[in-house]
Structures are given as C-alpha cells and as structure tokens.
Coordinates of C-alpha atoms in Angstrom, one line a residue:
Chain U
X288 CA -27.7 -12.8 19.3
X289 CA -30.2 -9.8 20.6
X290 CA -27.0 -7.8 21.4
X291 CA -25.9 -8.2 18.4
X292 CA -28.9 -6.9 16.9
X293 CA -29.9 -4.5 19.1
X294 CA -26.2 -3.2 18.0
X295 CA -27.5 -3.3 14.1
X296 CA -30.9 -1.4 15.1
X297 CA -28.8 1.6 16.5
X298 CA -28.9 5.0 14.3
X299 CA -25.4 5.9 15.8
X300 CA -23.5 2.5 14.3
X301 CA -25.1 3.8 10.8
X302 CA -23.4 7.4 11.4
X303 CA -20.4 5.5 12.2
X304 CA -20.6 3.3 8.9
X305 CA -21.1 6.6 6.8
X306 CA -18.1 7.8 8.4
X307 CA -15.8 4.9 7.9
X308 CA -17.1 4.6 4.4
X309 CA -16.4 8.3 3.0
X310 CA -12.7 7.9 2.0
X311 CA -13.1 4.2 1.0
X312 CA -15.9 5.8 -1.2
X313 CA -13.4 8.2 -2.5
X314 CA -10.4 6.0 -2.5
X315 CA -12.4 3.2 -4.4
X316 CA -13.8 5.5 -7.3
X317 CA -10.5 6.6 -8.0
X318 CA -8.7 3.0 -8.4
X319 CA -11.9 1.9 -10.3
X320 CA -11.4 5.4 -12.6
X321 CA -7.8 4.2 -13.2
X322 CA -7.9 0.7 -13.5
X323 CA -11.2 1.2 -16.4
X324 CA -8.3 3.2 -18.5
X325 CA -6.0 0.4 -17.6
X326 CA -3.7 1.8 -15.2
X327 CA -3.2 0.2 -11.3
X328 CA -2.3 2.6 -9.5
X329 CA -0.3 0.9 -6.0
X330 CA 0.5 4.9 -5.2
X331 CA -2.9 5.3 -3.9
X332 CA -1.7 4.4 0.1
X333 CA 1.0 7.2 -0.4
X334 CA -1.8 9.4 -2.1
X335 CA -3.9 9.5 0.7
X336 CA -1.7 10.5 2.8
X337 CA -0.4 13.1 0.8
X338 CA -4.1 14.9 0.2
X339 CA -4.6 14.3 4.2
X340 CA -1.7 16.3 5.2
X341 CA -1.7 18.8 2.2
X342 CA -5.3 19.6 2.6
X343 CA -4.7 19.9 6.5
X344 CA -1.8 22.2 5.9
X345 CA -3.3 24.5 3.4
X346 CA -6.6 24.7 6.4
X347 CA -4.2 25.1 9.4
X348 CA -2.6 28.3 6.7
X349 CA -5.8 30.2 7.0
X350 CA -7.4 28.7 3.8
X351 CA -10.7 27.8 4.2
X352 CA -12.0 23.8 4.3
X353 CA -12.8 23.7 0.5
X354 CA -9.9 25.8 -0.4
X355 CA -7.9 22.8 1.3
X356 CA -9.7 20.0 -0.4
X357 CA -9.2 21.5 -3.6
X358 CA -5.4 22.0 -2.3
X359 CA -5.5 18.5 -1.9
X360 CA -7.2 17.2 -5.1
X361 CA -4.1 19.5 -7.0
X362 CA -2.0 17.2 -4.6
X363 CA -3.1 13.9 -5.8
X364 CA -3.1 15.1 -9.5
X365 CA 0.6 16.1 -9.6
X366 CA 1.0 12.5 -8.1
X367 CA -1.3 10.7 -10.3
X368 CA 0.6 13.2 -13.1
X369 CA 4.1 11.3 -12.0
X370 CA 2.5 7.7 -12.0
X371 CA 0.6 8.4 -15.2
X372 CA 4.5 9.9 -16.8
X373 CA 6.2 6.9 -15.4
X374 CA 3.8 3.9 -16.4
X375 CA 1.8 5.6 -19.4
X376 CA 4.4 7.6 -21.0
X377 CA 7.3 5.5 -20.4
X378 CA 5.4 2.4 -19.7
X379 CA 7.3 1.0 -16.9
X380 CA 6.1 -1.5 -14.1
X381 CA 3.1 0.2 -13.0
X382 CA 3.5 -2.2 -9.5
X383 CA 6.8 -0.9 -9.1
X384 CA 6.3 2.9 -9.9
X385 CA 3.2 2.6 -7.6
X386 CA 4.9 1.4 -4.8
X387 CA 7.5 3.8 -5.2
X388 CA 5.1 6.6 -5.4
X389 CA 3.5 5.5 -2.1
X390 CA 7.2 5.1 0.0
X391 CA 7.8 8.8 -1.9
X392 CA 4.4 10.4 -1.1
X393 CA 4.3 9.3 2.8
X394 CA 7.6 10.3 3.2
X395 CA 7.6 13.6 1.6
X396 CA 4.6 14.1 3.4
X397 CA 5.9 12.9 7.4
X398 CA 9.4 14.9 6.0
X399 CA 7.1 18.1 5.5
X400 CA 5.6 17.2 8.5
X401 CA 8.4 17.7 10.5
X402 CA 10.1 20.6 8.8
X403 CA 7.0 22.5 9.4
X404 CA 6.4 21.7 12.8
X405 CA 9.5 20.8 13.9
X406 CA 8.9 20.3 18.1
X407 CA 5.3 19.9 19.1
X408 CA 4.2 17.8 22.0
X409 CA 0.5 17.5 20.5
X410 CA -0.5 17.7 17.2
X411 CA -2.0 21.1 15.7
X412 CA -5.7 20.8 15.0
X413 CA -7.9 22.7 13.0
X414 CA -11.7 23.5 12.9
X415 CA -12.8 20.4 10.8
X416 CA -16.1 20.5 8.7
X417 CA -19.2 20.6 10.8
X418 CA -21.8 18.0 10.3
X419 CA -25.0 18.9 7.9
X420 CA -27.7 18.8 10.8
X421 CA -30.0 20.8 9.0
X422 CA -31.4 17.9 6.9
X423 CA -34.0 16.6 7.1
X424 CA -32.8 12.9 6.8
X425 CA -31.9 11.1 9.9
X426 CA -28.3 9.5 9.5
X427 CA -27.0 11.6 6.8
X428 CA -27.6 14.9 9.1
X429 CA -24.6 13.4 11.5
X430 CA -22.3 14.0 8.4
X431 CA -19.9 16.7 6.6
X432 CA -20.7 17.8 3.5
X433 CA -17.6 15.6 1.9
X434 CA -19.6 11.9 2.8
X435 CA -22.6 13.5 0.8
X436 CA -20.1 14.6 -2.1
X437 CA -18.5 11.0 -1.8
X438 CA -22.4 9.3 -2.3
X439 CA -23.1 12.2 -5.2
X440 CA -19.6 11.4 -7.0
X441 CA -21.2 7.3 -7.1
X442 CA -24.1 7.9 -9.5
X443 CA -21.9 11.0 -11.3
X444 CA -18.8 8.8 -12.5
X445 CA -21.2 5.5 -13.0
X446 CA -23.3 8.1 -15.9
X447 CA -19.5 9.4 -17.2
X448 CA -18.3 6.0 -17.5
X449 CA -21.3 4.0 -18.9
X450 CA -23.3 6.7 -20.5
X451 CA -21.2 9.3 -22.4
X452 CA -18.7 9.2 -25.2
X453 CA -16.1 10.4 -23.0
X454 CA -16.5 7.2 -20.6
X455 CA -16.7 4.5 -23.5
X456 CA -13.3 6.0 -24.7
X457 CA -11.8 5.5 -20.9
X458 CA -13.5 2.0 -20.8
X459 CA -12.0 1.0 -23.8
X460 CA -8.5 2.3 -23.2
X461 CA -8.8 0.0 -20.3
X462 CA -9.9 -3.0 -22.9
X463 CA -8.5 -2.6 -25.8
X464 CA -5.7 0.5 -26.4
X465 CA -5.1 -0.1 -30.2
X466 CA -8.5 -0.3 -31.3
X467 CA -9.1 3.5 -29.2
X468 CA -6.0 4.6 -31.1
X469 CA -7.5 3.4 -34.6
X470 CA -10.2 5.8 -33.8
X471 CA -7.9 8.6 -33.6
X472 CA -7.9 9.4 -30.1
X473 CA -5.1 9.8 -27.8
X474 CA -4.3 6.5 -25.6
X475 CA -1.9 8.9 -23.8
X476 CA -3.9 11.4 -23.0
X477 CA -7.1 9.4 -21.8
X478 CA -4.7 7.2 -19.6
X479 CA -3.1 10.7 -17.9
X480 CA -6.1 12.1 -18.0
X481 CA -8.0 8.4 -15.8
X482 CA -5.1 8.8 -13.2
X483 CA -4.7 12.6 -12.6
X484 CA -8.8 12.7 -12.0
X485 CA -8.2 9.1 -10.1
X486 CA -5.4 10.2 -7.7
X487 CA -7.2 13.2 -7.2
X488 CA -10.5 11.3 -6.1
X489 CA -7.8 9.5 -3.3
X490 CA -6.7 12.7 -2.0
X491 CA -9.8 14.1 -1.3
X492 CA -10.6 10.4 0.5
X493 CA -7.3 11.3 1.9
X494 CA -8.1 14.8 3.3
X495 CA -11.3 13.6 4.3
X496 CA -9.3 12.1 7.4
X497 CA -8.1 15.4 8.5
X498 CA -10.2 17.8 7.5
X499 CA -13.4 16.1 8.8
X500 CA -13.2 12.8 10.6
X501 CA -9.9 13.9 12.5
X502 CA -8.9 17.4 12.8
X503 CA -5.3 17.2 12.9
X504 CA -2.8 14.9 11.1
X505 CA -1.2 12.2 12.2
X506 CA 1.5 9.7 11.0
X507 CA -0.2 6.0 10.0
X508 CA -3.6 7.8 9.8
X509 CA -3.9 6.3 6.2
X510 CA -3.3 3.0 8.2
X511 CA -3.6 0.5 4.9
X512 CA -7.3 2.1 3.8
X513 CA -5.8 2.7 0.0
X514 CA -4.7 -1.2 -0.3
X515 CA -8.2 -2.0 1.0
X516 CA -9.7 0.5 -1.7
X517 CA -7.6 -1.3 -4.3
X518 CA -9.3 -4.8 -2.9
X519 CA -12.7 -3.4 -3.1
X520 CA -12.9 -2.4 -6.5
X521 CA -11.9 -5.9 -7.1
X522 CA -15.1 -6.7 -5.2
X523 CA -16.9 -4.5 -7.0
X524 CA -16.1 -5.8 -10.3
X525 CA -15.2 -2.8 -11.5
X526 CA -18.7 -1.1 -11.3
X527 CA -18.9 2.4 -9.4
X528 CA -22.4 1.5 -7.7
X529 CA -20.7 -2.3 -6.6
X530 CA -17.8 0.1 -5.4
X531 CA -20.4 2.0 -3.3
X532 CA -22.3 -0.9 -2.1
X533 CA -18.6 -3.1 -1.2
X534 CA -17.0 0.4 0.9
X535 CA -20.9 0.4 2.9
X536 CA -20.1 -3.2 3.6
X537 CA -16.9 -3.2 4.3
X538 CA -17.6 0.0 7.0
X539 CA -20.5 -1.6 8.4
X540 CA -18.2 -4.8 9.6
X541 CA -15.5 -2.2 10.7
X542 CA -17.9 -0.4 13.0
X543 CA -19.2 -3.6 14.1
X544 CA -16.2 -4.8 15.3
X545 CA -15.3 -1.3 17.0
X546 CA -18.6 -1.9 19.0
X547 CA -17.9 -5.5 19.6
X548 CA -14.3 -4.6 20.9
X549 CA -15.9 -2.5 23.6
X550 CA -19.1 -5.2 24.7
X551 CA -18.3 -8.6 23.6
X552 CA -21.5 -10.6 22.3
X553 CA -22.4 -14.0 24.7
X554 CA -19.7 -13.3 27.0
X555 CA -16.6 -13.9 25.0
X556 CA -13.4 -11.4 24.9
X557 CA -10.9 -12.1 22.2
X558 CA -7.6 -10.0 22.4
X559 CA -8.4 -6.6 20.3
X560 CA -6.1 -7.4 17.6
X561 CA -7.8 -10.0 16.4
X562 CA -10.9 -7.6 15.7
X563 CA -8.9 -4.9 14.1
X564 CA -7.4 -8.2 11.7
X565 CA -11.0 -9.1 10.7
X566 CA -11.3 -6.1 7.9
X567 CA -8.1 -7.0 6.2
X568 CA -8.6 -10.7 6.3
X569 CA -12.3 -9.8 5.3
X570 CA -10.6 -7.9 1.8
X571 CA -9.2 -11.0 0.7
X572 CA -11.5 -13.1 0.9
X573 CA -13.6 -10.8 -1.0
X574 CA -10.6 -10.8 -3.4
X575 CA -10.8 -14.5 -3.6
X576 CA -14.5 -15.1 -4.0
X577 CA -15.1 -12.5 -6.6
X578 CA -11.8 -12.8 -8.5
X579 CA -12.9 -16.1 -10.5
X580 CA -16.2 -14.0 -12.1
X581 CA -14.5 -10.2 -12.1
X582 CA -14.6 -8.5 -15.4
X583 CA -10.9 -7.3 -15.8
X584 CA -10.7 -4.4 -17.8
X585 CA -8.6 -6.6 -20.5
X586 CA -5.6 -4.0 -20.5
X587 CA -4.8 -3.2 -17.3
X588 CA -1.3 -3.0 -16.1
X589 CA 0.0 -3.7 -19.9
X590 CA 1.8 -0.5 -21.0
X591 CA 0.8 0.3 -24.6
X592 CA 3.0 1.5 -27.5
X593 CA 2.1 2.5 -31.3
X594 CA 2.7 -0.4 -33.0
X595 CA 3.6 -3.3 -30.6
X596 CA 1.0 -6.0 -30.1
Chain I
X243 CA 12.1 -18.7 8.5
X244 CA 9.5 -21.2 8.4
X245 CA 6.9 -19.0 9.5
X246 CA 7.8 -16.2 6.5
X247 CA 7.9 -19.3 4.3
X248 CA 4.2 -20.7 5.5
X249 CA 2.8 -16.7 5.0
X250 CA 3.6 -16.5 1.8
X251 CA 2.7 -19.4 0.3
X252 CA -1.1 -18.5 0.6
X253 CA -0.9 -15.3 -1.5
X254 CA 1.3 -17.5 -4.2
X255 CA -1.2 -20.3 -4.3
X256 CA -4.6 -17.6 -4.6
X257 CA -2.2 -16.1 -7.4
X258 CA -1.5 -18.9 -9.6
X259 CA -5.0 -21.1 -9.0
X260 CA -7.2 -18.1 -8.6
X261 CA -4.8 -14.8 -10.6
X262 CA -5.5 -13.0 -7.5
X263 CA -3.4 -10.0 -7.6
X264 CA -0.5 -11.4 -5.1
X265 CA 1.2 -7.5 -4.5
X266 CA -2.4 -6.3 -2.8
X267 CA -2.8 -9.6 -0.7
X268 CA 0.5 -9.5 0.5
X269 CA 0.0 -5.6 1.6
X270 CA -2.9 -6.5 3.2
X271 CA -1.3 -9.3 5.1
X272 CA 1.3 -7.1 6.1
X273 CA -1.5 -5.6 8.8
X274 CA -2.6 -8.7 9.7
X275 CA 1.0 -10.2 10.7
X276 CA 1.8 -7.5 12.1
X277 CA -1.6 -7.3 14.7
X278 CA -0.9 -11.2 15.2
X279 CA 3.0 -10.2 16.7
X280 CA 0.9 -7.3 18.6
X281 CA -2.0 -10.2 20.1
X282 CA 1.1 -12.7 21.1
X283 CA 3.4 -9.6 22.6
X284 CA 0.1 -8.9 24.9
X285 CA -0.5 -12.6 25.5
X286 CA 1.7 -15.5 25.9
X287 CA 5.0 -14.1 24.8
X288 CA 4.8 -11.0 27.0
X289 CA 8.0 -10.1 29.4
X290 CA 6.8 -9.9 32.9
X291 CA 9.6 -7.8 33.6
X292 CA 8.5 -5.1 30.8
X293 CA 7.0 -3.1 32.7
X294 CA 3.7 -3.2 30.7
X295 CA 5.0 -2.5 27.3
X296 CA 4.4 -5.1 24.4
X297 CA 7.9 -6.6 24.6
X298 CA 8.8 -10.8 24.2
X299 CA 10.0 -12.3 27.1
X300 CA 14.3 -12.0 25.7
X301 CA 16.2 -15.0 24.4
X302 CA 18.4 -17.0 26.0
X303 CA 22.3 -16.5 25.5
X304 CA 22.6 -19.4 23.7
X305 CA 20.4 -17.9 20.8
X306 CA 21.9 -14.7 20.6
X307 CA 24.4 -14.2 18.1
X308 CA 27.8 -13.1 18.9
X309 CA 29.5 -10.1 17.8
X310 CA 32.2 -10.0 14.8
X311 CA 34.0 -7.2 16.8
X312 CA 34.9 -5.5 20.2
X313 CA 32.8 -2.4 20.8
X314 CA 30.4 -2.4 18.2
X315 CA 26.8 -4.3 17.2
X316 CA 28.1 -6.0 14.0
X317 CA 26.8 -9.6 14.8
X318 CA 27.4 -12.6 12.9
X319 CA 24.1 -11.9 11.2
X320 CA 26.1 -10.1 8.4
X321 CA 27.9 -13.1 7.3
X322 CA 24.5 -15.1 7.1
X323 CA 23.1 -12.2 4.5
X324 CA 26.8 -12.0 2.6
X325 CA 26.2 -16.1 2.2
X326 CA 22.6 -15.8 1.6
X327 CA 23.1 -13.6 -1.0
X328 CA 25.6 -15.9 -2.4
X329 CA 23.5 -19.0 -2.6
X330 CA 21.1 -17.4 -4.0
X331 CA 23.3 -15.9 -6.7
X332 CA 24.9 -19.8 -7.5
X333 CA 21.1 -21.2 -7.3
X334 CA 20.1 -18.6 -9.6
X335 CA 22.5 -18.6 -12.0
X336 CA 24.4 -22.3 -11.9
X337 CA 21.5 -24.4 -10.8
X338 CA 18.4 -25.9 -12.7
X339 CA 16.1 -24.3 -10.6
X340 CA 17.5 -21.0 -11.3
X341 CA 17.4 -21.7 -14.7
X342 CA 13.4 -23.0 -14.4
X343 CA 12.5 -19.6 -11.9
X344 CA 14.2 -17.0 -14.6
X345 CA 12.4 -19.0 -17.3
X346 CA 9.0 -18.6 -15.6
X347 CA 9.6 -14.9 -14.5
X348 CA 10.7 -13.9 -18.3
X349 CA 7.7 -15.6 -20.1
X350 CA 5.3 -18.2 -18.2
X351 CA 3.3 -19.3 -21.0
X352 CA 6.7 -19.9 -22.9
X353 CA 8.3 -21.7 -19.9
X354 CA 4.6 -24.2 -19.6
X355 CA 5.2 -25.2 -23.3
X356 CA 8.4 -25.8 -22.5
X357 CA 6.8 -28.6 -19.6
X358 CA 8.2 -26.5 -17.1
X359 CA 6.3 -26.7 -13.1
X360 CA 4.9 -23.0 -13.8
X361 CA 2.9 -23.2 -10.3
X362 CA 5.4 -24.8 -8.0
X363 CA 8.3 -22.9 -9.4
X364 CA 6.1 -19.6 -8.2
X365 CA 5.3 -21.2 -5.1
X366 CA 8.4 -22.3 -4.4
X367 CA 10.0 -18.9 -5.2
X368 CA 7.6 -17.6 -2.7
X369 CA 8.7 -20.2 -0.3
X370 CA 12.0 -19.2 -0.4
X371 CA 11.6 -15.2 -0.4
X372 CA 9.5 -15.9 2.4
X373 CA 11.6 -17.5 4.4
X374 CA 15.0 -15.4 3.3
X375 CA 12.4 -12.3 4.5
X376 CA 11.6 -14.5 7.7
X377 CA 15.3 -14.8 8.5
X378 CA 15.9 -11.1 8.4
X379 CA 13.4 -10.6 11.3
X380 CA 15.0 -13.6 13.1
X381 CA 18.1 -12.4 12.8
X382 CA 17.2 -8.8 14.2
X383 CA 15.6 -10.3 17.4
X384 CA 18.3 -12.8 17.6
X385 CA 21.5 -10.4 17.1
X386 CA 20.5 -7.0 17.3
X387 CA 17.9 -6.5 20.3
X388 CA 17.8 -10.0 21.8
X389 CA 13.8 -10.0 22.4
X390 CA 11.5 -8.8 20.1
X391 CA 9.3 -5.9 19.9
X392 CA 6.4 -4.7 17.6
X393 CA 8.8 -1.8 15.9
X394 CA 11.2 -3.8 14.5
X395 CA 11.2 -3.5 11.4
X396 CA 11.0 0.4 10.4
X397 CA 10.4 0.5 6.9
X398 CA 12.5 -2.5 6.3
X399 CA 10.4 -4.5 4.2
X400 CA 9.7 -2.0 1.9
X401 CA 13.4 -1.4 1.8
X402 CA 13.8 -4.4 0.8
X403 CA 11.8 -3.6 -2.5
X404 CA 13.8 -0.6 -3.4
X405 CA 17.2 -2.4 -3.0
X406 CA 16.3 -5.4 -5.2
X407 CA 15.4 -3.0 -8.4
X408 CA 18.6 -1.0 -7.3
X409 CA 20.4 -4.3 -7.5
X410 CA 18.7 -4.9 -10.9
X411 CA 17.6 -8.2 -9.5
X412 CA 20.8 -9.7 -9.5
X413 CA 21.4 -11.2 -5.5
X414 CA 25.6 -10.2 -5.6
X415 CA 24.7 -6.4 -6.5
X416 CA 22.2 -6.9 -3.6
X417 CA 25.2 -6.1 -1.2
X418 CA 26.6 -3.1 -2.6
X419 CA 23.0 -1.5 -3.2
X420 CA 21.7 -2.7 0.7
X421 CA 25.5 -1.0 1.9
X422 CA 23.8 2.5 0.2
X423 CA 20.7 2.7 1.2
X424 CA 21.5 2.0 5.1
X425 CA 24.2 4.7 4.1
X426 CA 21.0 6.7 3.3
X427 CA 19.5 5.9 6.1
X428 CA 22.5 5.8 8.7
X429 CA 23.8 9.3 7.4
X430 CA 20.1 10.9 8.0
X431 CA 20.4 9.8 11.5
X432 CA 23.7 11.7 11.8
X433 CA 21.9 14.5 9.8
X434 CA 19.2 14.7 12.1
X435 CA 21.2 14.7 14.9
X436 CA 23.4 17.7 13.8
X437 CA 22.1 19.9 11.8
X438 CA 18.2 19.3 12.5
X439 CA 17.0 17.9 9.2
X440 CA 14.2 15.4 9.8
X441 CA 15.3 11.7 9.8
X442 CA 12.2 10.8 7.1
X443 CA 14.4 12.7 4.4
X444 CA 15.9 9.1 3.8
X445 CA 13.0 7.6 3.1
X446 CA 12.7 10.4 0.7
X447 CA 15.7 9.7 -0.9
X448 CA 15.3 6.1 -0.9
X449 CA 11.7 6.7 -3.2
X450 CA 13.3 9.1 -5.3
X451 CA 16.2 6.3 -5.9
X452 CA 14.3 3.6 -6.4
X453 CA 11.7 5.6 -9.0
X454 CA 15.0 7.3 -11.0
X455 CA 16.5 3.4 -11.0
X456 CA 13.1 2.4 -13.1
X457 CA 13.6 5.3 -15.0
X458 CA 17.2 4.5 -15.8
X459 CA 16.3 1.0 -16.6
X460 CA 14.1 2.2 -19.8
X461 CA 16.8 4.2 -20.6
X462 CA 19.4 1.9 -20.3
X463 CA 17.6 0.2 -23.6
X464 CA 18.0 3.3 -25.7
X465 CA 21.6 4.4 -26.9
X466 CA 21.6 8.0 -25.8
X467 CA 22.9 10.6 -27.9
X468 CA 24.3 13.8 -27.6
X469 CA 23.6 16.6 -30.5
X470 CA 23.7 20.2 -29.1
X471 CA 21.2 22.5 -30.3
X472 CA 20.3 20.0 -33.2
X473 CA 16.5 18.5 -33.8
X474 CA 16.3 15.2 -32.1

C-alpha cells in the first residue's frame, strides 16, 4: 500500500496524467458538443486519426505547429461536414454513417500514409511542441501549449452551452428539434454547425498525438481513445466540466497502470495485457453505473424532418 | 462459437436492462478480447517451437479442415458460410423466430404490445451473431492457418459491418456482396503488388461503398426523375 502511494505522491505520474488526458479532453468536448445538438457521432475514432496524420503532414511540409493544428481542425470539419450531410441532411443511421466514416477516415489516412512515404524503415518525425516550462505552476510547466488550450476550451464551451443564446439553441436541438424550429431557427444548420465545431475538437485531440505527445505518426496510434471519449461523456452526463473531471480520472488510472506494469505493488506480476484491459473494462463500467441517472439529450440519434413527429 | 456467443451476451443484456449504448460497449470490448488472445498467446497457449513470437501451439490434423481442391487454400470452411447463410435466411424468413426478431428490429414497443419476448429475442439475436462471428474466427484458425495468431483477423470484423448493409440485411445477398468486397480486397493485393498502389486503398473503397449504399438506401424511397434543364 505505501508503493502505491508513494506512486500517487509523485509530480511526474501527474505530468503523465495531463498528458494522457489532453486528447481525451479534446475528444470528449467534441462528442459532448455533438451529442447536446443531437447527433452521435461513431466517426470520431477515424477523426482522430485523420487530424493526427493531417496535422503531422502539414508540420513535416514546413508549416509551422499551429499552422498544422489548424490544418487539422479544417480536417475534422470536412469530416464532421460529411457526417453532419449524411445523418442531418439526409437523416440516415447516424451509427452506421459513423462507423463508416471511421473505416473511411483511417484508411484514407494509412492510404495517404503510404503514397506519401512510400519505403521508409522508420517513421519521419518532426520537432513536436516544446513544453511551457516558463510557468510558474509546477505540473502544468511539463506540458505543450495544446493540454493548457484543452483545460481553457472546458470552462469556454461549458459558458457557450449553458450561458448564451447560441448554446440553449444547440441544447435544445439536442432536446427537442420541433419546438427550435417553431422559433424560427434552423435545425439544419445548428446540427452542421454542433458536428463541424465537434469533429474539429477530435482532430485537434487527434493531432495532439503527433504533434506533441509523439512526433511522428504511426498506424493504431488512435488505439480506441475516440470510443473511450464517446464512453466518457456518457460518464459525464453530458456536462463539459464532468467531461473534464471523467478524461482526469480516466488518465490518472491509465498512468497508474503504466507505473504498475513496470513495479508491481506487494509482489504480484500479472501478464501486461491484463493492465492495458483495465481502461476499457474501466469505460464500461462507468457506462453502466452512470447510464440509469444520465440526462440524454432527448433527441439524440433521431433524425428530424419538417413535419414528421 | 460458444465463446463469441458468451461475449456478446453481456453488451445485449446492459442494452436491454440498463439502454446502454450496445455499439460503444461492443468497440470497447473489441480491445479487451483482443488483449485476452494476446495474455493466452504469451501464456498457456504459447508454441514452444515459435521461436518467441505470440503464436498458439497448432492444431492437430484431425481439426483442420480439408481442402475442396488440389493446389489451392479453399477449405471446407466455405460450404459452412454458404449453409450458414442459408439457415439463417430460412430462420429469418420461414420460421417464428424470424418472424418475432424482424418484429422487434422494425418496432419494439409495437412487437411488446404484441406480448412478444422483446429482451430475449435481442439477446438471443446477440447469441446467435455472436456465435456465427465466433465461427468465422474458428474457422480461420482451423482451415486457413492451422494455429492461431493475434493478426488474424485484419479488418474482418468491420468488414463484416459493411457487407451486411451491402447485402441490405438480407443473409442470401450476404454471398454475393462478401464475393465483392474480398474482390476489393484480393484485387488491391494484386494492385499493390504490380503497379505500387498501397494495399489500404481497399479499405478505402470498402468505406466509400458501404457510405454510397446508405446513401442509395434513402434514395431508393424516392422515385427519381429526370427533367433536363427544368426547375425541380
């Protein structure tokens, strides 16, 4: 029991946690931005991987690290743009189309891959962002400038949602579609509008992976983070600072078992795999506990028309 | 089979008794089978002989399936997915149950006034997709490779996916739209191989199909109409 908290009282496991949290931070706000309008977006795997290479590639170009983040961001909005056309416009299976967006994404993505680099032995890197250690505060000095714009956007899209006229209307095209509609605005355009900002909240978590945790870009690097992302905003009911509070958890029991991988508490070694299980086994169960009390935006994943009820 | 059966009756049962989103459980399951074939390939089922890689100790003859002809790798496996396909399509469409799992798909509220089993028609549904899902893998191992390894299964599963909307559902159009899309996926191979084109333009095409099919099936409710230059 000391080991393990003499593991808890180390600074560097809190780096670490910031770190694994970041694109779960990004990842999570955009599911949660799309699902309060209504839509679930299942593309979000295939999204992440799209912003990490296309971010990568636009840096390994000669753009600079924002240039490629915002290269990125454009990325997941002409995804998001396709989901939002299929499931919005046309109102088709929004499970389907986001599944099919995810097999499309990481394969154009690996396919671009390829074409651009067609024999390497070792993937190409690039100079990835350098962490902020001129602040002053002790664990957020050991990270980029993205993990603090992931903790700014928390408090930024909980004031949109909750405190301006602009996030009632996405809350209750999420809720209720017909009534926004009676009032004259466009359940179209707010829907497009939650996915395009959504998918490009994933890419950015995407690029994250490559232009500052990693610094090249590999194949499986996504590795099942957007499914998680989808899980947590379960968990988090929906509520940007739950979202916040469920990717810091979820991290903090990732690094833990990292740590506890490489010196096993009391004595007892387990086969790795059953560590690297424990995060996905642990999403489920947060599915299942919080599911029975979660606060399902009351329109999500039903297509809306003019006129149907 | 029974094992694919038994994994998939956990996301069903959350689904029904809790409304737990059964897509995102099942995706994040995926990882966890997956690391539990990785733990038993390192442990008990390892092959000695392997050299150190994660590899199952192979099966004996008696397992394996024989081939269906001289001088290739078509195994016997094919006429168990030709007749698994057809069950399913006589269950489906000439059975009660059939009748009771399209009722509950089309409109569950409608198929629980009806007194209709909602629950164990889903669960048993599961069941069944697990196992059919279960018996692909087995069949792999037990036909194609003769011991199993953690690749096997390249995108399969989610192959799987694209052909049943292909297949509008309907397990006999399940053969013809399977027959394209390893067409796809055999013909990149040979792509790759001669010209250069990487192999993961399949998979491309494969998305592309599957999101143009969902397309198609809105349209396929509309009558279309031609009128040249004229106002819609």
């Amino acid at each position: 029991m000391t080991e393990l908290l003499g593991l808890l009282g180390d600074a560097s496991l809190w780096v670490a946690v910031l770190r694994i949290a970041t694109p779960l931070v990004f990842g999570t706000l955009g599911v949660l931005l799309c699902e309060r309008a209504g839509v679930l977006n299942l593309g979000i795997e295939g999204i992440m991987v799209a912003g990490a290479f296309a971010g990568w590639l636009a840096v390994y170009l000669g753009c600079g690290l924002w240039t490629g983040v915002a290269v990125a961001a454009a990325v997941g909005v002409a995804l998001g743009l396709l989901h939002g056309l299929l499931t919005v416009v046309m109102g088709l299976s929004q499970h389907v189309s986001g599944l099919g967006l995810t097999l499309l994404a990481t394969s154009l993505a690996s396919y671009a891959y390829r074409v651009s680099f067609p024999s390497v032995d070792r993937p190409p890197t690039i100079t990835p962002f350098a962490p902020m250690s001129g602040l002053p505060v002790p664990i957020l000095a050991g990270q980029t400038p993205l993990t603090l714009l992931a903790l700014l956007l928390v408090p930024l899209l909980a004031w949109v949602l909750m405190r301006t006229p602009l996030g009632l209307a996405l809350r209750a095209v999420g809720d209720n579609p017909s009534a926004v509609d009676g009032q004259g605005l466009s359940v179209v355009g707010l829907r497009l509008g939650a996915v395009a900002a959504g998918s490009a909240l994933m890419a950015v978590g995407g690029a994250f992976l490559t232009l500052s945790a990693f610094n090249a870009f590999y194949f499986n690097m996504v590795n099942g983070r957007g499914w998680v992302c989808v899980a947590l905003v379960v968990f988090a009911s929906w509520r940007p600072g739950k979202a916040l509070l469920g990717a810091l958890l979820f991290a903090a029991f990732d690094a833990l078992q990292l740590r506890l991988q490489q010196a096993p508490v009391a004595g007892i070694t387990l086969p790795y795999q059953l560590y690297l299980m424990l995060p996905y086994l642990l999403s489920i169960l947060a599915l299942v506990l919080m599911s029975r009390r979660a606060a399902v935006p009351q329109a999500l994943m039903k297509p809306w028309r003019r006129g149907e009820r | 089979m029974a094992a694919g059966a038994l994994w998939l009756l956990g996301p069903a049962l959350l689904k029904r008794l809790l409304g737990v989103d059964e897509v995102v459980t099942t995706l994040l399951l995926n990882f966890v089978a997956l690391l539990f074939v990785s733990m038993m390939l390192d442990g008990p089922m390892k092959d000695p002989l392997a050299l150190g890689w994660p590899q199952s100790v192979a099966l004996p003859e008696a397992l394996t399936l024989s081939r269906l002809a001289e001088r290739s790798r078509v195994h016997t496996g094919l006429l168990w997915a030709l007749g698994a396909a057809g069950v399913l399509a006589l269950l489906l469409h000439r059975h009660a149950w059939g009748l009771a799992v399209r009722a509950v798909g089309a409109n569950a509220q409608a198929a629980r006034f009806a007194g209709l089993p909602v629950t164990a028609t889903v669960v048993g549904v599961a069941v069944v997709s697990g196992a059919l899902a279960g018996l692909a893998g087995a069949l792999e191992v037990a036909g194609r490779t003769g011991y199993l390894t953690l690749d096997m299964s390249p995108g399969v599963g989610y192959g799987g996916i694209v052909i049943a909307m292909l297949a509008g559902l309907n397990p006999l159009a399940v053969v013809p739209a399977a027959v394209f899309v390893s067409g796809v996926l055999v013909g990149a191979d040979s792509m790759s191989r001669a010209v250069g084109v990487p192999t993961y333009i399949a998979d491309v095409i494969v998305a592309v199909a599957l999101l143009t099919t969902l397309v198609a099936g809105l349209a396929a409710h509309y009558r279309l109409r031609w009128s040249p230059g004229a106002a819609a």
